[in-house]
Coordinates of C-alpha atoms and ligand atoms in Angstrom, one line a residue:
Chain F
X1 CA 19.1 -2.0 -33.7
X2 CA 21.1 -3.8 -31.5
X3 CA 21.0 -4.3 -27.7
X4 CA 22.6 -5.7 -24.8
X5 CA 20.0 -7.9 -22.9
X6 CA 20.8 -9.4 -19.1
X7 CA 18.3 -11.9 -18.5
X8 CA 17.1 -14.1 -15.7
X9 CA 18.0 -17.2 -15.8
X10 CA 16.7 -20.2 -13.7
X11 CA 16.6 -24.0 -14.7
X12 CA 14.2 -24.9 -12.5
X13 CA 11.7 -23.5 -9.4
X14 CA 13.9 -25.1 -6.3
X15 CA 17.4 -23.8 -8.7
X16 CA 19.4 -20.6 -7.8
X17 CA 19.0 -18.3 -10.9
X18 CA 21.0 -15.2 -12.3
X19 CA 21.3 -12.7 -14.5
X20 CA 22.7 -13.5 -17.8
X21 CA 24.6 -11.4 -20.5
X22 CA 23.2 -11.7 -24.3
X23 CA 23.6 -9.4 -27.2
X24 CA 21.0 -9.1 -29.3
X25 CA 21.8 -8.1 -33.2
X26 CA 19.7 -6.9 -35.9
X27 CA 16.8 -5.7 -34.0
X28 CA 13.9 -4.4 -36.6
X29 CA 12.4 -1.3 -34.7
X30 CA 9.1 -2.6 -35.7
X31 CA 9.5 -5.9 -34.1
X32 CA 8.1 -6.2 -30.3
X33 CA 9.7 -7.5 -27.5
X34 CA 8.6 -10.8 -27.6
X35 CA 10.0 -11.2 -31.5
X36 CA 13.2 -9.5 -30.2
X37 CA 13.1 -12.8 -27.7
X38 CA 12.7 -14.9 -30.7
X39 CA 15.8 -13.7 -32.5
X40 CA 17.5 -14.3 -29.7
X41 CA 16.2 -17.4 -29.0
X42 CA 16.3 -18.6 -32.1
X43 CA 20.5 -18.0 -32.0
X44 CA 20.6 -19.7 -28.8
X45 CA 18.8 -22.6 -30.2
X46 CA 21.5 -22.7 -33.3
X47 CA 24.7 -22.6 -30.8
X48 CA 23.1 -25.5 -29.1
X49 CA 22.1 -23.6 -26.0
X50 CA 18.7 -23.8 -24.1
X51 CA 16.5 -21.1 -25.2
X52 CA 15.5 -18.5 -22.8
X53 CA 12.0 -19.7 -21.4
X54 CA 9.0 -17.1 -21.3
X55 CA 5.2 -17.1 -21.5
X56 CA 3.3 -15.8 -24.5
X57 CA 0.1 -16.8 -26.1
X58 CA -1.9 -14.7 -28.0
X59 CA 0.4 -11.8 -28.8
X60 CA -2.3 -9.1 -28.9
X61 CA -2.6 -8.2 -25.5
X62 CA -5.3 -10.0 -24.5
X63 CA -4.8 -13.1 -22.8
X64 CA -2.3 -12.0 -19.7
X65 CA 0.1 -14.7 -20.7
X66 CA 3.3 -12.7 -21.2
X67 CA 5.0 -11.6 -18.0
X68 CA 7.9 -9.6 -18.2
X69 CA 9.8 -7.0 -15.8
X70 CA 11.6 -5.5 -18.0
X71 CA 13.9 -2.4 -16.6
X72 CA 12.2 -2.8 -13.2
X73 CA 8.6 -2.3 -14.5
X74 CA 6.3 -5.0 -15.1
X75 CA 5.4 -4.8 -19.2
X76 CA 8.1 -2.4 -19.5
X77 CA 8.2 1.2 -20.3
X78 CA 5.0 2.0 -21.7
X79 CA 1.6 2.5 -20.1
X80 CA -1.3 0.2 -21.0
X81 CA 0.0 -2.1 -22.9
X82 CA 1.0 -6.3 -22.1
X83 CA 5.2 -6.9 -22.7
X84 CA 3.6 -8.2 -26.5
X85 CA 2.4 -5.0 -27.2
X86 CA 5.8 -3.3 -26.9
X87 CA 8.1 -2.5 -30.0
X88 CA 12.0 -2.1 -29.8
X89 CA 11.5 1.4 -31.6
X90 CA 10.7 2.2 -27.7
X91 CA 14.1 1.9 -26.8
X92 CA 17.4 3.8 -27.4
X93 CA 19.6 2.0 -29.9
X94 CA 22.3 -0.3 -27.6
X95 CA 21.0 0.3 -24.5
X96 CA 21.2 -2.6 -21.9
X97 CA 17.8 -4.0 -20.7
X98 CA 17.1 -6.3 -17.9
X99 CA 14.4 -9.0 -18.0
X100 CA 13.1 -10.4 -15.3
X101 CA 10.5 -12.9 -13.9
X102 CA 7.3 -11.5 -11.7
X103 CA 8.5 -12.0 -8.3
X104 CA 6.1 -12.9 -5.7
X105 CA 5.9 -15.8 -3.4
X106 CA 2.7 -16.8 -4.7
X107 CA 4.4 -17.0 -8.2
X108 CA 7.0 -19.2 -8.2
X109 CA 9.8 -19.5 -10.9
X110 CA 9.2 -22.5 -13.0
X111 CA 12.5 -21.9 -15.5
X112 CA 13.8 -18.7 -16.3
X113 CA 10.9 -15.7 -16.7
X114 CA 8.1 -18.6 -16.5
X115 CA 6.3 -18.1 -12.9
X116 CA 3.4 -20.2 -12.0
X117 CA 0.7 -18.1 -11.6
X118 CA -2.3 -20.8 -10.9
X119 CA -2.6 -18.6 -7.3
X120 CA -5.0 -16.4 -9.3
X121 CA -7.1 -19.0 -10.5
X122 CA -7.3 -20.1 -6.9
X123 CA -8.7 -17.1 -6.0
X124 CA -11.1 -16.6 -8.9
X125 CA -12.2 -20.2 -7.5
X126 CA -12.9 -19.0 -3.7
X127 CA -15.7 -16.9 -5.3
X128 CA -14.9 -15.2 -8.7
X129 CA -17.8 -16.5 -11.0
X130 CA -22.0 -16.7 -10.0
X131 CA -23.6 -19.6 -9.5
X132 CA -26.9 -19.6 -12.0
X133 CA -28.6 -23.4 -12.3
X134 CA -27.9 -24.8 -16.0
X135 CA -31.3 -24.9 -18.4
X136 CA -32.0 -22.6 -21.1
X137 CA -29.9 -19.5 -21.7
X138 CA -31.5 -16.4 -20.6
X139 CA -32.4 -14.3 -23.2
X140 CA -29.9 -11.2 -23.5
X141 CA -31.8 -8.5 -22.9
X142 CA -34.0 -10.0 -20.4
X143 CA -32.6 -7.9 -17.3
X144 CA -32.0 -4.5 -18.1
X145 CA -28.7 -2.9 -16.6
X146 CA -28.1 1.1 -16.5
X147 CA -25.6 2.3 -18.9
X148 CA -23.4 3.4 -15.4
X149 CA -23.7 0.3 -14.0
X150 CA -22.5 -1.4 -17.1
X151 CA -19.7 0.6 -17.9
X152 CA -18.4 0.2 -14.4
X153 CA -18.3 -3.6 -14.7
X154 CA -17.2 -3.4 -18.0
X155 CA -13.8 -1.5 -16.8
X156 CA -13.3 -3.9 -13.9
X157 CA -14.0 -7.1 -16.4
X158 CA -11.5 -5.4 -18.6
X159 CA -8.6 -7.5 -16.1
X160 CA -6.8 -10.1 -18.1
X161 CA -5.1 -11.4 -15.0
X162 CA -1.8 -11.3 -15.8
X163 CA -0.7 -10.1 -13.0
X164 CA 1.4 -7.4 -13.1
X165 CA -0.4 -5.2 -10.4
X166 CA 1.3 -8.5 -8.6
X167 CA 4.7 -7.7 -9.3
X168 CA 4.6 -3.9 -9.2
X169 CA 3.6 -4.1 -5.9
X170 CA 5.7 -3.1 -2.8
X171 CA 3.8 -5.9 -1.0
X172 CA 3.3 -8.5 -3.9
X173 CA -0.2 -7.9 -3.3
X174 CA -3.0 -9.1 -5.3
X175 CA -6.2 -6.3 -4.9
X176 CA -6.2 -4.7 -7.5
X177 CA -6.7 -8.4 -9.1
X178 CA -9.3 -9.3 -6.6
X179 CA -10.9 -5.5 -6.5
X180 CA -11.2 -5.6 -10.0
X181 CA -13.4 -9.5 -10.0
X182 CA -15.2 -8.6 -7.2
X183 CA -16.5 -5.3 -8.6
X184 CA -17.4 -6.4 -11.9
X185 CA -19.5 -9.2 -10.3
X186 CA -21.0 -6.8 -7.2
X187 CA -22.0 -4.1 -9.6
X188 CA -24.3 -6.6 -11.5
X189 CA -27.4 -7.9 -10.4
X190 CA -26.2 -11.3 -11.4
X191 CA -23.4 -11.0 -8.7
X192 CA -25.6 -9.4 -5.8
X193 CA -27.0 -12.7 -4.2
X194 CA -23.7 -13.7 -3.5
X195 CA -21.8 -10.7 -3.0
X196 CA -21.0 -10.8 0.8
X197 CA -19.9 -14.8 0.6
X198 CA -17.9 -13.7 -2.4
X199 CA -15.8 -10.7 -1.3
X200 CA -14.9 -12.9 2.2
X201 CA -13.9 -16.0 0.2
X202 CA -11.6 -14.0 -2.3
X203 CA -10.2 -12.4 0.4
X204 CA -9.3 -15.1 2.7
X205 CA -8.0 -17.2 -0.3
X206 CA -5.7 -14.5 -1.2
X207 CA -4.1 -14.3 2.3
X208 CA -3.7 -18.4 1.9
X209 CA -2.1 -17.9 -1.3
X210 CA 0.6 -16.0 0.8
X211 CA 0.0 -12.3 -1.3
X212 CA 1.2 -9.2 0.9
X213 CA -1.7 -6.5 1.7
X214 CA -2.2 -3.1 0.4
X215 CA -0.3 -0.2 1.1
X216 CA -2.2 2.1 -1.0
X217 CA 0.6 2.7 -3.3
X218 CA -1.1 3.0 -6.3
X219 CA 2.1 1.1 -8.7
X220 CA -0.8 -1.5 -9.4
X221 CA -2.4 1.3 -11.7
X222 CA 0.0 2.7 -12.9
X223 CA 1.9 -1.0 -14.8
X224 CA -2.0 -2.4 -15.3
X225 CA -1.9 -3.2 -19.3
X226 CA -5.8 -2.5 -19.1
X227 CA -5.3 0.7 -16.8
X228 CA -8.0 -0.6 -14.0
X229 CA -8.3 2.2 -11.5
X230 CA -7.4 1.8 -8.1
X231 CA -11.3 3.0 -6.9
X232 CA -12.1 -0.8 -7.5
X233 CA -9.8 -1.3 -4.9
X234 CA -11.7 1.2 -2.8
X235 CA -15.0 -0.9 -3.9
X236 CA -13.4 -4.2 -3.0
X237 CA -12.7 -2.4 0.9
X238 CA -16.4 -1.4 1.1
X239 CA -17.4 -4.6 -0.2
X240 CA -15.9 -6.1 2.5
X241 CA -16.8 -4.0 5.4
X242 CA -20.4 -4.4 3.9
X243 CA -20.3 -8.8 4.1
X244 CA -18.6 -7.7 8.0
X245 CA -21.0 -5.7 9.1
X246 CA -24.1 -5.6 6.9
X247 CA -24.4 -9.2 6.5
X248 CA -22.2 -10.8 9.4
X249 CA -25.1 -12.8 10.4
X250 CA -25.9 -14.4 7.2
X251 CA -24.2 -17.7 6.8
X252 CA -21.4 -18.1 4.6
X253 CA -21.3 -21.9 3.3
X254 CA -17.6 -22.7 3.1
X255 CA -18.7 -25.5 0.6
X256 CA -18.1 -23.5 -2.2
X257 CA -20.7 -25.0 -5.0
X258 CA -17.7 -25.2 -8.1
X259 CA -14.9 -26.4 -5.7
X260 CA -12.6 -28.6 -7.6
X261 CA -10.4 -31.3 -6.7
X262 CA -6.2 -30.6 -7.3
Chain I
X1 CA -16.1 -18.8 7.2
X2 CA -16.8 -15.5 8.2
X3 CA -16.6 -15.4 11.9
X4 CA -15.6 -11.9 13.3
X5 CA -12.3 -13.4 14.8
X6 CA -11.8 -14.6 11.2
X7 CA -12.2 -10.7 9.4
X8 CA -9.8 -9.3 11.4
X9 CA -7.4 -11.7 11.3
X10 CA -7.5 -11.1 7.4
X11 CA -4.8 -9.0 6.4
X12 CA -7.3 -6.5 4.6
X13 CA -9.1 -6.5 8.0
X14 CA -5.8 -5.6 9.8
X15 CA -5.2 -2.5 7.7
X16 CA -9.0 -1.5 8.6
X17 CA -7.7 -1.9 12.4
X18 CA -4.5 0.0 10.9
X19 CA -6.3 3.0 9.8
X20 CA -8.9 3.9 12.1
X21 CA -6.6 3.4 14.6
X22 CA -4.0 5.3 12.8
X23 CA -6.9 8.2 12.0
X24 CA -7.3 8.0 16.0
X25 CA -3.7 9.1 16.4
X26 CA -4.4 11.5 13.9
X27 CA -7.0 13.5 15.6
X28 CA -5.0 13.0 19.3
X29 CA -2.1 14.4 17.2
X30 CA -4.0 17.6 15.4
X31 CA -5.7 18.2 19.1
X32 CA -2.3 18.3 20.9
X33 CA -0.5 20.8 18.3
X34 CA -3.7 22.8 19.0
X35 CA -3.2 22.8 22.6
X36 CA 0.2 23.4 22.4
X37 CA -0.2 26.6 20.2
X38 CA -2.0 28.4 23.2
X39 CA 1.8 29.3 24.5
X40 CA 1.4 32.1 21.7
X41 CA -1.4 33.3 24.4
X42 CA 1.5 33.6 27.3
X43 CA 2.6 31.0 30.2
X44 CA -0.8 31.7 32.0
X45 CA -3.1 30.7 29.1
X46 CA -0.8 27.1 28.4
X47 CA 0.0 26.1 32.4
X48 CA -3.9 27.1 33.3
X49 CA -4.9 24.8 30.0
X50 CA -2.3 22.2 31.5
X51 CA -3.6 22.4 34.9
X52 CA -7.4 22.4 33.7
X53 CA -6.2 18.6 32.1
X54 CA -4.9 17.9 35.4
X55 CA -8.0 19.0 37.4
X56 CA -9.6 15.8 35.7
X57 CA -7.6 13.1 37.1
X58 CA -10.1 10.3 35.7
X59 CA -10.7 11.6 32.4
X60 CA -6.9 12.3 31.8
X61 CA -6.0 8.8 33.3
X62 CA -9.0 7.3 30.4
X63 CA -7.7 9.4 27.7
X64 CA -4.4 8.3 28.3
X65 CA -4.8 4.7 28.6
X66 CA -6.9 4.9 25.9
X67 CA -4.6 6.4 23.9
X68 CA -2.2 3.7 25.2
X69 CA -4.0 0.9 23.8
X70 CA -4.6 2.5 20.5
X71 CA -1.2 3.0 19.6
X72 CA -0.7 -0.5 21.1
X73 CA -3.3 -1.7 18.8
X74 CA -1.8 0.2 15.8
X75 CA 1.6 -0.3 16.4
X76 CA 0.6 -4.2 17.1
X77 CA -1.1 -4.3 13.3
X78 CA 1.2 -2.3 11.2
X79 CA 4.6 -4.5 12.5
X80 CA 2.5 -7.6 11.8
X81 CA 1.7 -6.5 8.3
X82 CA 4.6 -4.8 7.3
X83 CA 6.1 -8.6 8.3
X84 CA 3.7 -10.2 6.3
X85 CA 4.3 -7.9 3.2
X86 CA 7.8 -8.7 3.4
X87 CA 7.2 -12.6 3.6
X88 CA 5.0 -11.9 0.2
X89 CA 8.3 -11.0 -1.8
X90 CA 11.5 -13.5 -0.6
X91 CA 13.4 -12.8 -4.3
X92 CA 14.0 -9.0 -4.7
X93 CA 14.3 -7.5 -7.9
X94 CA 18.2 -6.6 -9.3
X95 CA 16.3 -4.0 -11.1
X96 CA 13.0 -2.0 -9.7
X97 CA 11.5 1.1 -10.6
X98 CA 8.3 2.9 -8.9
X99 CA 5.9 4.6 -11.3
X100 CA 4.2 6.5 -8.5
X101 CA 4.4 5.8 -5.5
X102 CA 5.6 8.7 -3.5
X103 CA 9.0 8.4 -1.2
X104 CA 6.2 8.2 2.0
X105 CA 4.3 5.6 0.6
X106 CA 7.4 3.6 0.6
X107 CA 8.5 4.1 3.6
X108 CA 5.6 3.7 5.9
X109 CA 7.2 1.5 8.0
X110 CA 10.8 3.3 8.6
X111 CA 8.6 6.7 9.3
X112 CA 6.5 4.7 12.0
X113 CA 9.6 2.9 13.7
X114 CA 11.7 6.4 14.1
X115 CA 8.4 7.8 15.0
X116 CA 8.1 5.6 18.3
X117 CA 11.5 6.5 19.2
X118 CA 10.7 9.8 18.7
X119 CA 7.5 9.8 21.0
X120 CA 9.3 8.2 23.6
X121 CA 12.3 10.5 23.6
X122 CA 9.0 13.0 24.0
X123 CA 7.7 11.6 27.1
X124 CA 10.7 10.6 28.7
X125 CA 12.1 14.2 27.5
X126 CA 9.0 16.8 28.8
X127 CA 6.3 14.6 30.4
X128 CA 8.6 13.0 32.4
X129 CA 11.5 15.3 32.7
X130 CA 14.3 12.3 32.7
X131 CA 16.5 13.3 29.7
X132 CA 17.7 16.9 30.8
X133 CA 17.4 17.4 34.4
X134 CA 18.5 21.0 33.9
X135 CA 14.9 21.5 33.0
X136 CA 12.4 23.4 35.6
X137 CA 9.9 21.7 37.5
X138 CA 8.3 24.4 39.5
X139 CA 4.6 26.1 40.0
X140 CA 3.4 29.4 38.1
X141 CA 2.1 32.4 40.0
X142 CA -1.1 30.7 39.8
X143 CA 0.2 27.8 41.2
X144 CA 0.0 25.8 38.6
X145 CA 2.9 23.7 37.0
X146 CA 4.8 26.2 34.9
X147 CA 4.4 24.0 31.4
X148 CA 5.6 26.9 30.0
X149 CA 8.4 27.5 31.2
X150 CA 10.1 24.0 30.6
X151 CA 9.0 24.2 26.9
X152 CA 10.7 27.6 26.5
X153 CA 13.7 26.1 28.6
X154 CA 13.9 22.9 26.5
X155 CA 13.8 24.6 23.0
X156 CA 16.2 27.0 23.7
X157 CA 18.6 24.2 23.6
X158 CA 19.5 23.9 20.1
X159 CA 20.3 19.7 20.4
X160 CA 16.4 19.4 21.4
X161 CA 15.5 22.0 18.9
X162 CA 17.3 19.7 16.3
X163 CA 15.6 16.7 17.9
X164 CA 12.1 17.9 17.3
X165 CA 12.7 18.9 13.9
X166 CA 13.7 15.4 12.8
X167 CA 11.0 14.2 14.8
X168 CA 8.0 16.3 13.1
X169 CA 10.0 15.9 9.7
X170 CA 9.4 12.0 10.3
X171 CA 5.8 12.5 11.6
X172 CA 4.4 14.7 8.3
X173 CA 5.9 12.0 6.4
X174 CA 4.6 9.3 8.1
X175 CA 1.0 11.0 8.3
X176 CA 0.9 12.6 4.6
X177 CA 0.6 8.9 3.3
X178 CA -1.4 7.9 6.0
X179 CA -4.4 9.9 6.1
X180 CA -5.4 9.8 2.5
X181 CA -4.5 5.9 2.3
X182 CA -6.7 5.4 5.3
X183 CA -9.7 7.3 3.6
X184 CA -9.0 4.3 0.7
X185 CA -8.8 1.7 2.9
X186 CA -12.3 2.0 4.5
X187 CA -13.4 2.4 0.8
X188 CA -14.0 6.5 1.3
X189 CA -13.5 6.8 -2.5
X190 CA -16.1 9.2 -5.0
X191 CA -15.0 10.9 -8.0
X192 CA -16.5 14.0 -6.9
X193 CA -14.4 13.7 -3.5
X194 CA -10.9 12.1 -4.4
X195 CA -9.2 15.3 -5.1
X196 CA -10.1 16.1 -1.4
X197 CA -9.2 12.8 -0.3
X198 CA -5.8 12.6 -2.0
X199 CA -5.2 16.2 -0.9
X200 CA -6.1 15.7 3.1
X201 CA -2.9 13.7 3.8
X202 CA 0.0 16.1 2.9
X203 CA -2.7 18.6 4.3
X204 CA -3.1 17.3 7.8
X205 CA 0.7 16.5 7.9
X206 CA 1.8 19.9 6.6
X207 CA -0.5 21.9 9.4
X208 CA 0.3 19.9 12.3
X209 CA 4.1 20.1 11.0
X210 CA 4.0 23.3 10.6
X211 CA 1.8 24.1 14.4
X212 CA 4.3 22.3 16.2
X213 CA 7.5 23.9 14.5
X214 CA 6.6 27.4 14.4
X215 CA 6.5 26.6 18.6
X216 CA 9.9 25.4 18.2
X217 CA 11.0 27.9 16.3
X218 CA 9.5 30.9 18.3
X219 CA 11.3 29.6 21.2
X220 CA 14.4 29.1 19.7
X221 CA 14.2 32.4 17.9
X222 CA 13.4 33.9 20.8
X223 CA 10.1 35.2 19.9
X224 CA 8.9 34.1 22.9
X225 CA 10.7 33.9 26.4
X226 CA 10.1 33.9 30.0
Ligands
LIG1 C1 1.5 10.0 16.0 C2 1.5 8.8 15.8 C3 1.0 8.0 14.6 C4 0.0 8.3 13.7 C5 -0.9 9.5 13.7 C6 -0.1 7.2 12.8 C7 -1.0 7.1 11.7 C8 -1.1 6.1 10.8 C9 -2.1 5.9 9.8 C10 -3.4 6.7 9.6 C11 -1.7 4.9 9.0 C12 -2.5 4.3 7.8 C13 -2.9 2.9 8.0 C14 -3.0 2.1 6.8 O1 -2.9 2.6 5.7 O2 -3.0 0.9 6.9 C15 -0.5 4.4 9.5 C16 0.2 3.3 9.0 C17 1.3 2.8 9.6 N1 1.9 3.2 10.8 FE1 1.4 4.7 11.9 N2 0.8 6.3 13.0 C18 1.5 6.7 14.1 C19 2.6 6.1 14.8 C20 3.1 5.0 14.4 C21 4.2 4.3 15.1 C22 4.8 4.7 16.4 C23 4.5 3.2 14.3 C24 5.5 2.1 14.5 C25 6.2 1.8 15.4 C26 3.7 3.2 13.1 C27 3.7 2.3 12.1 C28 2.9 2.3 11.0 C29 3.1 1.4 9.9 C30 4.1 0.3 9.8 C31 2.0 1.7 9.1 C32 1.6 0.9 7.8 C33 2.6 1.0 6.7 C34 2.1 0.3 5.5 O3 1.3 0.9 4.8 O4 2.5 -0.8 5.3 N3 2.8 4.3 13.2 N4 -0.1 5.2 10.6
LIG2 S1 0.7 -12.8 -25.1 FE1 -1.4 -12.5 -24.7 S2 -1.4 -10.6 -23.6 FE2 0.7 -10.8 -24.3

């Protein structure tokens, strides 16, 4: 197959970037998108060009690390699936496709479709984890959870943060991310004690981190490679109206216990 | 950390303020088509339910102001959002494709804007009776301000008629996104319910759309006259 890429280009994150032309010959259908970038690359290499920078890691969709618009849709065309999932047999023989970088402020180009997306992790760190003191491993089956309870925090855990309900967004907003950690942890007993501390911290940090707010579009959904439904988002907006009202006179320690130094 | 002046200041706390607001507008708005369809009873029926507003200077006067300040309020959060939301994205796409959001979702903002415009063009236009002077200001049989009779001389104009239209177009678009993402945003959200949820937006917007046109139109069409 062959195919007519324009891709974002950018040397660096203070840089003005563009789209570039490339043509990309002898395309195996069976080879996914991210191969189809190392052909490509691999040519750009030989003419003794720079190489097209993107992010990949585990190539089986299940680290987040590969972040792609392609065609104006983050992770391209199909549903459910991360950009390393997708094979060129998806697309019409010589078609033109556009690549781009996740575009958020709170991701900022490094080079070319690299964005930093350490925001997240900043978020997670407001409140995304429980605090349990460190001894002896509990044993597994020591707290018994409902089969409900479980399989709703296994569908929010299923978020690899990768953030494409990020760029999807109309807003560049981040709930869906942060709706799907704070239900997984809120519908555990592990993450009650903390719940109401929790939800406020994420929350705020996400507004420091410069993230628009939700609009209720639902595009989120609809580009998550793990297909987390936008009810967590609903469950994030009771969470919080909960820790405002429910618990707005217990005291939230700003000091969170695993803050880190930069 | 979580001070009260702190929750709201948060955006997600800023589209709570955004939607029950927003849901207040949206019951003023369903009571007011409501009242308005009681000219399908005669001029008698609407300047007597006009007048019967009127006879309460105090509670009109409250209702009003507080009406005031919760479109203020709204109108206040949404334009400090939307701003926000655009500061969240400085690089725009070259090429972007919604999946599913629907054309009112995406343009919330645009539908509130033209929607100001349009209520004040309202009040200045009937409430105040400054846009057309041609339009009667005079007392019923009953003595009462004849209501009536400046709505049927207003929408027999067909400019105003093609005002209104625009204007009520703009408002079910504004409200069929509205409603339902409200219900969302204050975490109203059970599989048993979400069909109903997701349905009560174009719902509300189509009825009060369709209340306040088939006024219009009666007029226009001359269904019903002085
Ligand atoms: C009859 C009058 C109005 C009604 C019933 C109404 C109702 C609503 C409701 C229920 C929402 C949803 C809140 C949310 O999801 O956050 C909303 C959002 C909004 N409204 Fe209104 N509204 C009215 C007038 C206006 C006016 C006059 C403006 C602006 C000048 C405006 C601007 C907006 C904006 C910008 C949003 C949020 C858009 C977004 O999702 O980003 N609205 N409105
Ligand atoms: S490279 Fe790990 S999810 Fe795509």
């Amino acid at each position: 197959m062959k195919f007519t890429l324009k891709i974002w280009r950018q040397q660096g994150p203070n840089e003005k970037g563009g789209l570039a032309t490339y043509e990309a010959d002898e395309i195996g259908p069976d080879m996914s998108f991210l191969e189809m970038l190392d052909g490509v690359n691999q040519r750009l290499i030989l003419a003794g060009e720079e190489p097209v920078a993107f992010e990949h890691d585990c190539r089986e969709g299940i680290c987040g690390s590969c972040s792609l618009v392609i065609d104006g849709v983050p992770h391209g065309p199909d549903r459910g699936i991360t950009t390393c999932q997708l094979y060129m047999r998806r697309f019409s023989d010589g078609v033109t496709i556009t690549i781009e970088p996740w575009r958020a402020r709170a991701f900022p180009v490094i080079k070319d479709l690299v964005v930093d997306r350490s925001a997240l992790d900043r978020v997670m760190r407001a409140g995304g984890y429980i605090s349990v003191n460190t001894g002896g491993a509990v044993d597994g089956n020591a707290q018994l959870i409902g089969k409900e309870q479980a399989e709703t925090a296994m569908d929010a855990a299923s978020c690899i943060g990768c953030g494409a309900c990020v760029a999807a967004c109309k807003n560049a907003s981040a709930m869906l991310f942060v709706a799907a950690k704070v239900s997984h942890l809120a519908s555990l007993p592990q993450g009650k004690p903390e719940r109401a501390r929790r939800v406020t911290a994420m929350i705020e940090a996400m507004d420091d981190e410069g993230f628009g707010s939700c609009g209720n579009l639902y595009e989120c959904e609809a580009v998550c490679p793990k297909s987390i439904s936008v009810r967590f988002i609903a469950t994030l907006n009771r969470e919080y109206l909960r820790a405002g009202i429910v618990e707005s006179g217990v005291p939230a320690d700003p000091e969170t216990p695993h803050a880190e130094s930069d | 950390m979580m001070n009260r002046g702190g929750y709201f200041q948060s955006a997600l706390g800023g589209r709570m303020v955004a939607s029950l607001t927003g849901l207040g507008l949206v019951g003023f708005v369903i009571f007011h088509m409501l009242g308005n369809l009681q000219i399908f009873e005669g001029g008698d029926a609407l300047n007597g339910y006009a007048s019967f507003l009127r006879e309460m200077p105090i509670l009109l006067w409250a209702a009003r102001l507080g009406l005031l300040a919760v479109a203020v309020f709204h109108i206040a959060t949404t334009v400090r959002l939307a701003l926000r939301n655009r500061r969240a994205r400085p690089v725009a796409y070259v090429v972007h494709q919604y999946r599913s959001a629907s054309l009112a979702s995406r343009t919330m903002a645009l539908s509130g804007g033209l929607l100001l415009f349009f209520i004040v063009f309202h009040l200045l236009h009937l409430t105040a009776g400054l846009v057309d002077p041609s339009i009667p200001n005079r007392l019923d049989a009953q003595g009462h301000l004849d209501v009536y009779g400046k709505v049927i001389h207003a929408f027999q104009n067909p400019l105003y008629v093609a005002v209104y239209f625009a204007g009520q177009l703009v408002l079910g678009l504004h409200l069929s996104h509205a409603v339902s993402g409200s219900l969302q945003t204050l975490g109203l959200e059970h599989a048993a319910l979400n069909r109903l949820f997701k349905t009560a937006g174009p719902a509300v917007a189509v009825l009060v759309v369709l209340g306040n046109l088939s006024i219009i139109l009666a007029v226009f069409l001359g269904l019903i006259h002085t």
